[in-house]
Tab-separated table of C-alpha atoms in Angstrom:
chain	number	residue	atom	x	y	z
H	1	MET	CA	-57.943	-221.742	-1.953
H	2	TRP	CA	-57.903	-218.709	-4.246
H	3	ALA	CA	-61.395	-217.675	-3.137
H	4	GLY	CA	-60.336	-217.955	0.495
H	5	ARG	CA	-57.398	-215.616	-0.037
H	6	VAL	CA	-59.653	-213.043	-1.757
H	7	LEU	CA	-62.183	-213.232	1.091
H	8	HIS	CA	-59.418	-212.884	3.693
H	9	ALA	CA	-57.990	-209.864	1.862
H	10	ALA	CA	-61.410	-208.233	1.671
H	11	LEU	CA	-62.072	-208.764	5.365
H	12	SER	CA	-58.600	-207.467	6.259
H	13	ALA	CA	-59.066	-204.377	4.108
H	14	ALA	CA	-62.423	-203.440	5.622
H	15	PRO	CA	-61.080	-202.142	8.941
H	16	ARG	CA	-58.390	-200.172	7.151
H	17	GLY	CA	-61.015	-198.653	4.865
H	18	ARG	CA	-63.178	-197.716	7.830
H	19	ARG	CA	-60.191	-196.184	9.627
H	20	ALA	CA	-59.307	-194.150	6.534
H	21	GLN	CA	-62.894	-192.965	6.230
H	22	SER	CA	-62.955	-192.091	9.910
H	23	ALA	CA	-59.755	-190.073	9.525
H	24	LEU	CA	-61.237	-188.212	6.555
H	25	THR	CA	-64.415	-187.506	8.506
H	26	GLN	CA	-62.327	-186.204	11.385
H	27	LEU	CA	-60.352	-183.997	9.005
H	28	ARG	CA	-63.528	-182.554	7.500
H	29	GLY	CA	-64.817	-181.748	10.966
H	30	VAL	CA	-61.600	-179.982	11.938
H	31	LEU	CA	-61.540	-177.983	8.692
H	32	GLU	CA	-65.201	-176.959	8.855
H	33	GLU	CA	-64.762	-175.801	12.441
H	34	GLU	CA	-61.789	-173.676	11.414
H	35	LEU	CA	-63.593	-172.244	8.380
H	36	GLU	CA	-66.661	-171.419	10.453
H	37	ALA	CA	-64.460	-169.567	12.925
H	38	ILE	CA	-63.101	-167.450	10.065
H	39	ARG	CA	-66.624	-166.669	8.880
H	40	GLY	CA	-67.741	-165.855	12.405
H	41	ALA	CA	-64.855	-163.435	12.897
H	42	GLY	CA	-65.855	-161.533	9.766
H	43	THR	CA	-62.456	-162.176	8.156
H	44	TRP	CA	-63.620	-164.478	5.344
H	45	LYS	CA	-61.895	-163.546	2.082
H	46	SER	CA	-63.989	-163.965	-1.033
H	47	GLU	CA	-62.453	-163.797	-4.478
H	48	ARG	CA	-64.143	-161.615	-7.046
H	49	VAL	CA	-63.875	-162.870	-10.602
H	50	LEU	CA	-62.774	-160.471	-13.343
H	51	THR	CA	-64.067	-160.990	-16.875
H	52	SER	CA	-61.652	-158.481	-18.409
H	53	ARG	CA	-57.953	-157.669	-18.465
H	54	GLN	CA	-56.398	-155.763	-15.562
H	55	GLY	CA	-56.592	-151.985	-15.748
H	56	PRO	CA	-58.090	-148.855	-14.170
H	57	ARG	CA	-61.485	-149.989	-15.476
H	58	ILE	CA	-62.483	-153.634	-15.318
H	59	HIS	CA	-65.506	-155.900	-15.580
H	60	VAL	CA	-66.520	-158.148	-12.688
H	61	ASP	CA	-68.546	-161.340	-12.937
H	62	GLY	CA	-72.085	-160.746	-11.702
H	63	VAL	CA	-71.792	-156.945	-11.743
H	64	SER	CA	-73.210	-154.990	-14.650
H	65	GLY	CA	-71.224	-152.224	-16.272
H	66	GLY	CA	-67.621	-151.128	-15.943
H	67	ILE	CA	-65.931	-150.885	-12.550
H	68	LEU	CA	-63.171	-148.530	-11.420
H	69	ASN	CA	-60.341	-150.628	-10.002
H	70	PHE	CA	-58.607	-149.140	-6.957
H	71	CYS	CA	-56.968	-152.184	-5.398
H	72	ALA	CA	-54.446	-153.513	-7.931
H	73	ASN	CA	-50.654	-153.280	-7.738
H	74	ASN	CA	-50.750	-152.053	-11.336
H	75	TYR	CA	-48.938	-148.873	-10.317
H	76	LEU	CA	-47.889	-147.758	-13.800
H	77	GLY	CA	-50.806	-149.253	-15.711
H	78	LEU	CA	-48.463	-151.460	-17.737
H	79	SER	CA	-50.270	-154.774	-17.236
H	80	SER	CA	-52.480	-154.003	-20.238
H	81	HIS	CA	-50.126	-151.684	-22.133
H	82	PRO	CA	-50.258	-152.641	-25.836
H	83	GLU	CA	-46.473	-152.730	-26.244
H	84	VAL	CA	-46.092	-154.947	-23.157
H	85	ILE	CA	-48.735	-157.335	-24.466
H	86	GLN	CA	-47.133	-157.437	-27.914
H	87	ALA	CA	-43.735	-158.201	-26.376
H	88	GLY	CA	-45.270	-161.127	-24.500
H	89	LEU	CA	-46.884	-162.458	-27.668
H	90	GLN	CA	-43.610	-162.167	-29.552
H	91	ALA	CA	-41.721	-164.032	-26.811
H	92	LEU	CA	-44.393	-166.741	-26.755
H	93	GLU	CA	-44.064	-167.196	-30.500
H	94	GLU	CA	-40.254	-167.186	-30.499
H	95	PHE	CA	-39.438	-169.088	-27.306
H	96	GLY	CA	-42.561	-171.179	-26.646
H	97	ALA	CA	-44.889	-171.533	-23.670
H	98	GLY	CA	-42.322	-172.771	-21.174
H	99	LEU	CA	-39.082	-174.665	-20.648
H	100	SER	CA	-40.429	-177.777	-18.905
H	101	SER	CA	-37.413	-177.701	-16.641
H	102	THR	CA	-35.310	-175.863	-14.112
H	103	ARG	CA	-32.732	-173.314	-15.169
H	104	PHE	CA	-29.599	-175.401	-14.614
H	105	ILE	CA	-30.924	-178.436	-16.496
H	106	CYS	CA	-32.335	-177.041	-19.741
H	107	GLY	CA	-34.473	-174.092	-18.726
H	108	THR	CA	-32.351	-171.033	-19.501
H	109	GLN	CA	-32.851	-169.071	-22.710
H	110	THR	CA	-31.357	-165.861	-24.030
H	111	ILE	CA	-34.519	-164.010	-22.982
H	112	HIS	CA	-33.785	-164.884	-19.336
H	113	LYS	CA	-30.144	-163.849	-19.479
H	114	ASP	CA	-31.007	-160.599	-21.264
H	115	LEU	CA	-33.663	-159.731	-18.684
H	116	GLU	CA	-31.286	-160.438	-15.787
H	117	ALA	CA	-28.685	-158.144	-17.319
H	118	LYS	CA	-31.323	-155.446	-17.865
H	119	ILE	CA	-32.488	-155.696	-14.232
H	120	ALA	CA	-28.909	-155.383	-12.948
H	121	ARG	CA	-28.342	-152.275	-15.081
H	122	PHE	CA	-31.634	-150.771	-13.973
H	123	HIS	CA	-30.715	-151.119	-10.293
H	124	GLN	CA	-27.043	-150.283	-10.925
H	125	ARG	CA	-25.938	-153.624	-9.478
H	126	GLU	CA	-23.417	-156.233	-10.631
H	127	ASP	CA	-25.766	-159.101	-11.440
H	128	ALA	CA	-29.322	-160.398	-11.051
H	129	ILE	CA	-31.110	-163.743	-10.828
H	130	LEU	CA	-34.724	-164.484	-11.789
H	131	TYR	CA	-37.262	-166.442	-9.718
H	132	PRO	CA	-40.871	-167.504	-10.368
H	133	SER	CA	-41.942	-164.862	-7.803
H	134	CYS	CA	-40.436	-162.479	-5.270
H	135	PHE	CA	-41.854	-164.759	-2.579
H	136	ASP	CA	-39.458	-167.377	-3.968
H	137	ALA	CA	-36.615	-164.854	-4.090
H	138	ASN	CA	-37.155	-164.081	-0.407
H	139	ALA	CA	-37.468	-167.767	0.423
H	140	GLY	CA	-34.213	-168.502	-1.375
H	141	LEU	CA	-31.912	-165.711	-0.227
H	142	PHE	CA	-31.432	-166.023	3.523
H	143	GLU	CA	-30.903	-169.779	3.728
H	144	ALA	CA	-28.283	-169.691	0.987
H	145	LEU	CA	-26.454	-166.642	2.328
H	146	LEU	CA	-26.556	-166.904	6.116
H	147	THR	CA	-25.152	-169.616	8.402
H	148	PRO	CA	-25.296	-170.237	12.181
H	149	GLN	CA	-22.319	-167.882	12.460
H	150	ASP	CA	-24.379	-164.971	11.109
H	151	ALA	CA	-27.274	-162.763	12.212
H	152	VAL	CA	-30.274	-161.215	10.493
H	153	LEU	CA	-32.120	-158.187	11.898
H	154	SER	CA	-35.661	-157.809	10.584
H	155	ASP	CA	-38.309	-155.075	10.877
H	156	GLU	CA	-41.281	-156.530	12.765
H	157	LEU	CA	-43.709	-155.576	9.960
H	158	ASN	CA	-41.729	-157.044	7.093
H	159	HIS	CA	-43.639	-158.891	4.397
H	160	ALA	CA	-44.637	-162.488	5.126
H	161	SER	CA	-42.222	-163.791	2.490
H	162	ILE	CA	-39.269	-162.131	4.249
H	163	ILE	CA	-40.394	-163.598	7.558
H	164	ASP	CA	-40.771	-167.064	6.028
H	165	GLY	CA	-37.403	-166.792	4.294
H	166	ILE	CA	-35.684	-165.839	7.535
H	167	ARG	CA	-37.317	-168.774	9.310
H	168	LEU	CA	-35.658	-171.124	6.842
H	169	CYS	CA	-32.129	-169.981	7.623
H	170	LYS	CA	-30.030	-170.982	10.623
H	171	ALA	CA	-28.725	-167.495	11.382
H	172	HIS	CA	-29.402	-165.806	14.718
H	173	LYS	CA	-32.598	-163.807	14.412
H	174	TYR	CA	-33.295	-160.344	15.801
H	175	ARG	CA	-36.544	-158.463	15.287
H	176	TYR	CA	-36.593	-154.702	15.769
H	177	ARG	CA	-39.641	-152.511	16.291
H	178	HIS	CA	-41.188	-151.086	13.141
H	179	LEU	CA	-39.064	-148.214	11.788
H	180	ASP	CA	-37.486	-147.807	15.249
H	181	MET	CA	-33.845	-146.906	14.691
H	182	THR	CA	-33.053	-146.815	18.393
H	183	ASP	CA	-34.187	-150.413	18.715
H	184	LEU	CA	-32.321	-151.403	15.551
H	185	GLU	CA	-29.110	-149.903	16.921
H	186	ALA	CA	-29.532	-151.817	20.179
H	187	LYS	CA	-30.018	-155.041	18.220
H	188	LEU	CA	-26.965	-154.294	16.063
H	189	GLN	CA	-24.875	-153.793	19.182
H	190	GLU	CA	-26.101	-157.120	20.526
H	191	ALA	CA	-25.352	-158.838	17.204
H	192	GLN	CA	-21.726	-157.704	16.974
H	193	LYS	CA	-20.524	-161.127	18.059
H	194	HIS	CA	-21.720	-162.718	14.810
H	195	ARG	CA	-19.773	-163.029	11.552
H	196	LEU	CA	-22.149	-161.378	9.057
H	197	ARG	CA	-24.957	-159.062	10.117
H	198	LEU	CA	-27.770	-158.422	7.628
H	199	VAL	CA	-30.468	-155.787	8.206
H	200	ALA	CA	-33.621	-156.794	6.317
H	201	THR	CA	-36.464	-154.398	5.575
H	202	ASP	CA	-39.201	-153.647	3.107
H	203	GLY	CA	-38.536	-150.451	1.201
H	204	ALA	CA	-42.221	-149.557	1.179
H	205	PHE	CA	-44.479	-151.502	3.528
H	206	SER	CA	-47.442	-152.891	1.643
H	207	MET	CA	-50.077	-152.749	4.370
H	208	ASP	CA	-49.405	-149.287	5.827
H	209	GLY	CA	-47.863	-147.488	2.858
H	210	ASP	CA	-44.960	-146.149	4.938
H	211	ILE	CA	-41.356	-146.062	3.753
H	212	ALA	CA	-38.311	-147.426	5.561
H	213	PRO	CA	-35.811	-144.775	6.756
H	214	LEU	CA	-33.059	-146.161	4.563
H	215	ARG	CA	-30.655	-143.283	5.197
H	216	GLU	CA	-30.675	-144.041	8.917
H	217	ILE	CA	-30.601	-147.802	8.356
H	218	CYS	CA	-27.604	-147.529	6.042
H	219	HIS	CA	-25.839	-145.182	8.472
H	220	LEU	CA	-26.287	-147.666	11.322
H	221	ALA	CA	-25.257	-150.564	9.094
H	222	SER	CA	-22.054	-148.758	8.159
H	223	ARG	CA	-21.351	-147.882	11.776
H	224	TYR	CA	-21.777	-151.475	12.955
H	225	GLY	CA	-20.359	-153.286	9.927
H	226	ALA	CA	-23.653	-154.705	8.693
H	227	LEU	CA	-25.136	-155.374	5.248
H	228	VAL	CA	-28.508	-154.032	4.089
H	229	PHE	CA	-31.219	-155.993	2.277
H	230	VAL	CA	-34.323	-154.233	0.903
H	231	ASP	CA	-37.490	-155.752	-0.550
H	232	GLU	CA	-38.635	-153.273	-3.216
H	233	CYS	CA	-41.820	-154.924	-4.476
H	234	HIS	CA	-43.922	-151.845	-3.678
H	235	ALA	CA	-41.317	-149.357	-4.868
H	236	THR	CA	-39.657	-150.632	-8.048
H	237	GLY	CA	-40.823	-148.719	-11.083
H	238	PHE	CA	-42.354	-145.656	-9.470
H	239	LEU	CA	-40.471	-144.436	-6.372
H	240	GLY	CA	-37.437	-142.265	-6.954
H	241	ALA	CA	-36.798	-139.816	-9.777
H	242	THR	CA	-36.415	-142.591	-12.350
H	243	GLY	CA	-38.380	-145.346	-10.613
H	244	ARG	CA	-35.410	-147.267	-9.237
H	245	GLY	CA	-37.043	-147.523	-5.805
H	246	THR	CA	-36.648	-146.336	-2.245
H	247	ASP	CA	-32.861	-146.486	-2.360
H	248	GLU	CA	-32.937	-143.948	-5.208
H	249	LEU	CA	-35.675	-141.924	-3.492
H	250	LEU	CA	-33.557	-141.601	-0.345
H	251	GLY	CA	-30.160	-141.338	-2.034
H	252	VAL	CA	-28.563	-144.572	-0.821
H	253	MET	CA	-28.310	-146.681	-3.979
H	254	ASP	CA	-24.610	-147.243	-3.331
H	255	GLN	CA	-25.199	-148.339	0.274
H	256	VAL	CA	-27.869	-151.056	-0.097
H	257	THR	CA	-26.217	-154.445	-0.604
H	258	VAL	CA	-29.045	-156.634	-1.880
H	259	ILE	CA	-32.397	-155.875	-3.492
H	260	ASN	CA	-35.252	-158.297	-4.049
H	261	SER	CA	-38.204	-157.196	-6.111
H	262	THR	CA	-41.019	-158.328	-8.374
H	263	LEU	CA	-42.049	-158.271	-11.999
H	264	GLY	CA	-45.650	-158.854	-10.928
H	265	LYS	CA	-46.607	-155.325	-9.883
H	266	ALA	CA	-45.371	-152.183	-11.654
H	267	LEU	CA	-43.196	-154.062	-14.173
H	268	GLY	CA	-45.895	-155.669	-16.263
H	269	GLY	CA	-48.096	-157.201	-13.581
H	270	ALA	CA	-47.693	-160.874	-14.511
H	271	SER	CA	-45.380	-162.796	-12.174
H	272	GLY	CA	-41.719	-163.321	-11.492
H	273	GLY	CA	-39.232	-161.935	-9.018
H	274	TYR	CA	-35.515	-161.378	-8.724
H	275	THR	CA	-32.502	-160.746	-6.540
H	276	THR	CA	-29.918	-158.193	-7.637
H	277	GLY	CA	-26.654	-157.348	-5.909
H	278	PRO	CA	-22.983	-158.391	-5.792
H	279	GLY	CA	-21.902	-160.815	-8.504
H	280	PRO	CA	-20.553	-163.472	-6.103
H	281	LEU	CA	-23.862	-163.487	-4.182
H	282	VAL	CA	-25.861	-164.071	-7.356
H	283	SER	CA	-23.452	-166.854	-8.328
H	284	LEU	CA	-23.927	-168.465	-4.905
H	285	LEU	CA	-27.711	-168.291	-5.278
H	286	ARG	CA	-27.490	-170.127	-8.602
H	287	GLN	CA	-25.656	-172.912	-6.758
H	288	ARG	CA	-27.611	-173.108	-3.500
H	289	SER	CA	-30.944	-171.286	-3.628
H	290	ARG	CA	-33.591	-173.988	-3.425
H	291	PRO	CA	-36.513	-172.087	-5.024
H	292	TYR	CA	-34.218	-171.330	-7.969
H	293	LEU	CA	-32.758	-174.818	-8.285
H	294	PHE	CA	-36.049	-176.697	-7.948
H	295	SER	CA	-38.529	-174.444	-9.808
H	296	ASN	CA	-39.187	-174.222	-13.513
H	297	SER	CA	-37.738	-171.184	-15.239
H	298	LEU	CA	-39.852	-168.086	-15.770
H	299	PRO	CA	-42.206	-168.480	-18.784
H	300	PRO	CA	-40.774	-166.662	-21.812
H	301	ALA	CA	-43.926	-164.574	-22.298
H	302	VAL	CA	-43.599	-163.232	-18.736
H	303	ALA	CA	-39.938	-162.417	-19.307
H	304	GLY	CA	-40.827	-160.653	-22.552
H	305	CYS	CA	-43.526	-158.524	-20.905
H	306	ALA	CA	-41.254	-157.525	-18.026
H	307	SER	CA	-38.401	-156.668	-20.387
H	308	LYS	CA	-40.624	-154.330	-22.395
H	309	ALA	CA	-41.958	-152.740	-19.192
H	310	LEU	CA	-38.380	-151.954	-18.167
H	311	ASP	CA	-37.709	-150.495	-21.606
H	312	LEU	CA	-40.718	-148.185	-21.355
H	313	LEU	CA	-39.687	-147.099	-17.872
H	314	THR	CA	-36.113	-146.435	-18.933
H	315	GLU	CA	-37.138	-144.433	-22.008
H	316	SER	CA	-39.295	-141.959	-20.076
H	317	ASN	CA	-40.175	-141.173	-16.479
H	318	ALA	CA	-43.192	-139.056	-17.431
H	319	ILE	CA	-45.653	-141.603	-16.097
H	320	ILE	CA	-43.835	-141.684	-12.739
H	321	GLN	CA	-44.253	-137.948	-12.330
H	322	THR	CA	-48.044	-138.221	-12.390
H	323	MET	CA	-48.121	-140.592	-9.418
H	324	ALA	CA	-47.338	-138.101	-6.659
H	325	ALA	CA	-50.028	-135.597	-7.690
H	326	LYS	CA	-52.727	-138.235	-8.040
H	327	THR	CA	-51.791	-139.872	-4.744
H	328	GLN	CA	-51.876	-136.512	-2.955
H	329	ARG	CA	-55.250	-135.708	-4.497
H	330	PHE	CA	-56.802	-138.884	-3.088
H	331	ARG	CA	-55.159	-138.616	0.320
H	332	SER	CA	-56.062	-134.963	0.876
H	333	LYS	CA	-59.686	-135.376	-0.208
H	334	MET	CA	-60.182	-138.472	1.966
H	335	GLU	CA	-58.637	-136.826	5.019
H	336	ALA	CA	-60.772	-133.727	4.460
H	337	ALA	CA	-63.835	-136.006	4.450
H	338	GLY	CA	-62.849	-137.377	7.871
H	339	PHE	CA	-61.117	-140.661	7.045
H	340	THR	CA	-57.802	-141.753	8.570
H	341	ILE	CA	-55.216	-142.680	5.926
H	342	LEU	CA	-51.956	-144.355	6.949
H	343	GLY	CA	-48.601	-143.776	5.310
H	344	ALA	CA	-47.349	-140.679	3.571
H	345	SER	CA	-47.128	-139.912	-0.149
H	346	HIS	CA	-47.140	-143.579	-1.224
H	347	PRO	CA	-49.854	-144.725	-3.689
H	348	ILE	CA	-50.806	-147.385	-1.133
H	349	CYS	CA	-53.493	-145.546	0.828
H	350	PRO	CA	-54.886	-147.635	3.733
H	351	VAL	CA	-58.306	-146.333	4.805
H	352	MET	CA	-58.371	-147.333	8.464
H	353	LEU	CA	-61.655	-148.728	9.806
H	354	GLY	CA	-60.629	-151.038	12.673
H	355	ASP	CA	-63.471	-153.543	12.467
H	356	ALA	CA	-63.085	-156.452	10.024
H	357	ARG	CA	-66.786	-156.826	9.311
H	358	LEU	CA	-67.140	-153.086	8.685
H	359	ALA	CA	-64.268	-153.154	6.197
H	360	SER	CA	-65.776	-156.111	4.346
H	361	CYS	CA	-69.282	-154.638	4.219
H	362	MET	CA	-68.058	-151.240	3.087
H	363	ALA	CA	-65.997	-152.849	0.311
H	364	ASP	CA	-69.095	-154.736	-0.877
H	365	ASP	CA	-71.125	-151.521	-0.950
H	366	MET	CA	-68.341	-149.723	-2.795
H	367	LEU	CA	-68.607	-152.357	-5.529
H	368	LYS	CA	-72.320	-151.589	-5.848
H	369	ARG	CA	-71.275	-148.018	-6.564
H	370	GLY	CA	-68.833	-149.063	-9.250
H	371	ILE	CA	-65.611	-149.041	-7.182
H	372	PHE	CA	-63.504	-152.190	-6.759
H	373	VAL	CA	-61.725	-152.196	-3.384
H	374	ILE	CA	-61.054	-154.962	-0.860
H	375	GLY	CA	-61.294	-155.059	2.922
H	376	PHE	CA	-58.111	-156.259	4.645
H	377	SER	CA	-58.339	-157.979	8.011
H	378	TYR	CA	-56.533	-160.523	10.194
H	379	PRO	CA	-54.262	-162.392	9.483
H	380	VAL	CA	-53.224	-160.087	6.617
H	381	VAL	CA	-53.147	-157.184	9.082
H	382	PRO	CA	-53.180	-157.242	12.916
H	383	LYS	CA	-56.479	-157.705	14.746
H	384	GLY	CA	-58.252	-154.406	15.328
H	385	LYS	CA	-56.518	-152.756	12.363
H	386	ALA	CA	-58.859	-153.745	9.541
H	387	ARG	CA	-58.841	-151.422	6.583
H	388	ILE	CA	-59.661	-150.929	2.951
H	389	ARG	CA	-56.385	-150.571	1.074
H	390	VAL	CA	-56.757	-148.211	-1.859
H	391	GLN	CA	-54.023	-148.164	-4.494
H	392	ILE	CA	-53.586	-145.326	-6.924
H	393	SER	CA	-52.392	-146.044	-10.462
H	394	ALA	CA	-50.749	-143.625	-12.840
H	395	VAL	CA	-53.516	-144.379	-15.340
H	396	HIS	CA	-56.335	-143.292	-13.020
H	397	SER	CA	-57.793	-139.976	-14.094
H	398	GLU	CA	-58.571	-137.171	-11.651
H	399	GLU	CA	-62.255	-137.878	-12.301
H	400	ASP	CA	-61.695	-141.544	-11.323
H	401	ILE	CA	-60.095	-140.458	-8.051
H	402	ASP	CA	-62.872	-137.990	-7.246
H	403	ARG	CA	-65.532	-140.622	-7.932
H	404	CYS	CA	-63.771	-143.043	-5.575
H	405	VAL	CA	-63.725	-140.445	-2.800
H	406	GLU	CA	-67.413	-139.665	-3.337
H	407	ALA	CA	-68.294	-143.351	-3.050
H	408	PHE	CA	-66.263	-143.673	0.162
H	409	VAL	CA	-68.113	-140.736	1.689
H	410	GLU	CA	-71.516	-142.213	0.743
H	411	VAL	CA	-70.674	-145.673	2.093
H	412	GLY	CA	-68.887	-144.294	5.148
H	413	ARG	CA	-71.982	-142.370	6.202
H	414	LEU	CA	-74.211	-145.352	5.475
H	415	HIS	CA	-72.176	-147.571	7.831
H	416	GLY	CA	-71.489	-144.969	10.505
H	417	ALA	CA	-67.777	-144.668	9.690
H	418	LEU	CA	-68.326	-140.958	9.095
H	419	PRO	CA	-70.586	-138.506	10.926
């Protein structure tokens, strides 16, 4: 009897096992077809492995000798600053590796509250709230703030995390042409029927290195009774006289309602993001923002590193002042050589090449010449607008910049990108 039941179970399970295997085989076929299409389009993204800490000079697995790094978001060079590292070690020793929980359960420590207060003071806002990343901050803001009665107006080239965050909310969605204030005004007029109207834009756009016209945006927002949200990930720490960002650079700090930014670029380079703005908004996010409520709190070591980075930035803006000259040096020399560089005066310097395969091959040959850069292609940038995005750091020397330009000229001629 028992043996019969076992045999029956085995026979019954066999078809299910075969169906499961067939489904897995089908899945593998679908995935391999998709991956092969990516390879065939020349947009395959390989990951180079570093064997050193982040900095202007790094070591790369499989490549002999030191490499000049020109593609990190390490704008101020603080990711390997000795005082930042020491602050992280001290926080690790004092507060442990992590909280094993979300903030509202048992995951908030004094180091988190102190950092939030420091961020709010830095941006001259009422309050701030930490997230594991700025992607999470963008994913958590719009859904918690906006309802079906409201509207959000977004620049068409906003960062993917803003786009994804807006998709999650139930507000009416308007997309205006990139930096086009005439189109934004038309959309604001159309959106007047909604309760709240929120204009959402990057401060500095990460792919093109251009800067949002915040004066005009804030003027239109005031005229049409709208709020302004700015993502400052590629501005916090180095744009503006004291590194507060594009709102400081353009003189509208008192007109921007909400700022989201990151601790993972200029402010230490580890991870973490935040929202800063009106106190009641931050309080609402603590109650309703899903990435905040359902994610572990920021590791203490990360909070410690970011806090020290803010201290260094607040104590002196000398390092900020070197950015403009070094950025201009690279841009002017590259343009004189015949390259097209998008943006203006931002340390993000996109070297436009058009063809995805060309960008990838040139980046590989740059590495052979001791320069670490990466080719960007679809879907990171639109089709036909492939590029190598160079990023200048305050800790690059003038000799580093000149060597990078020389390598670009050599590789550009080799691949026919230059005459």
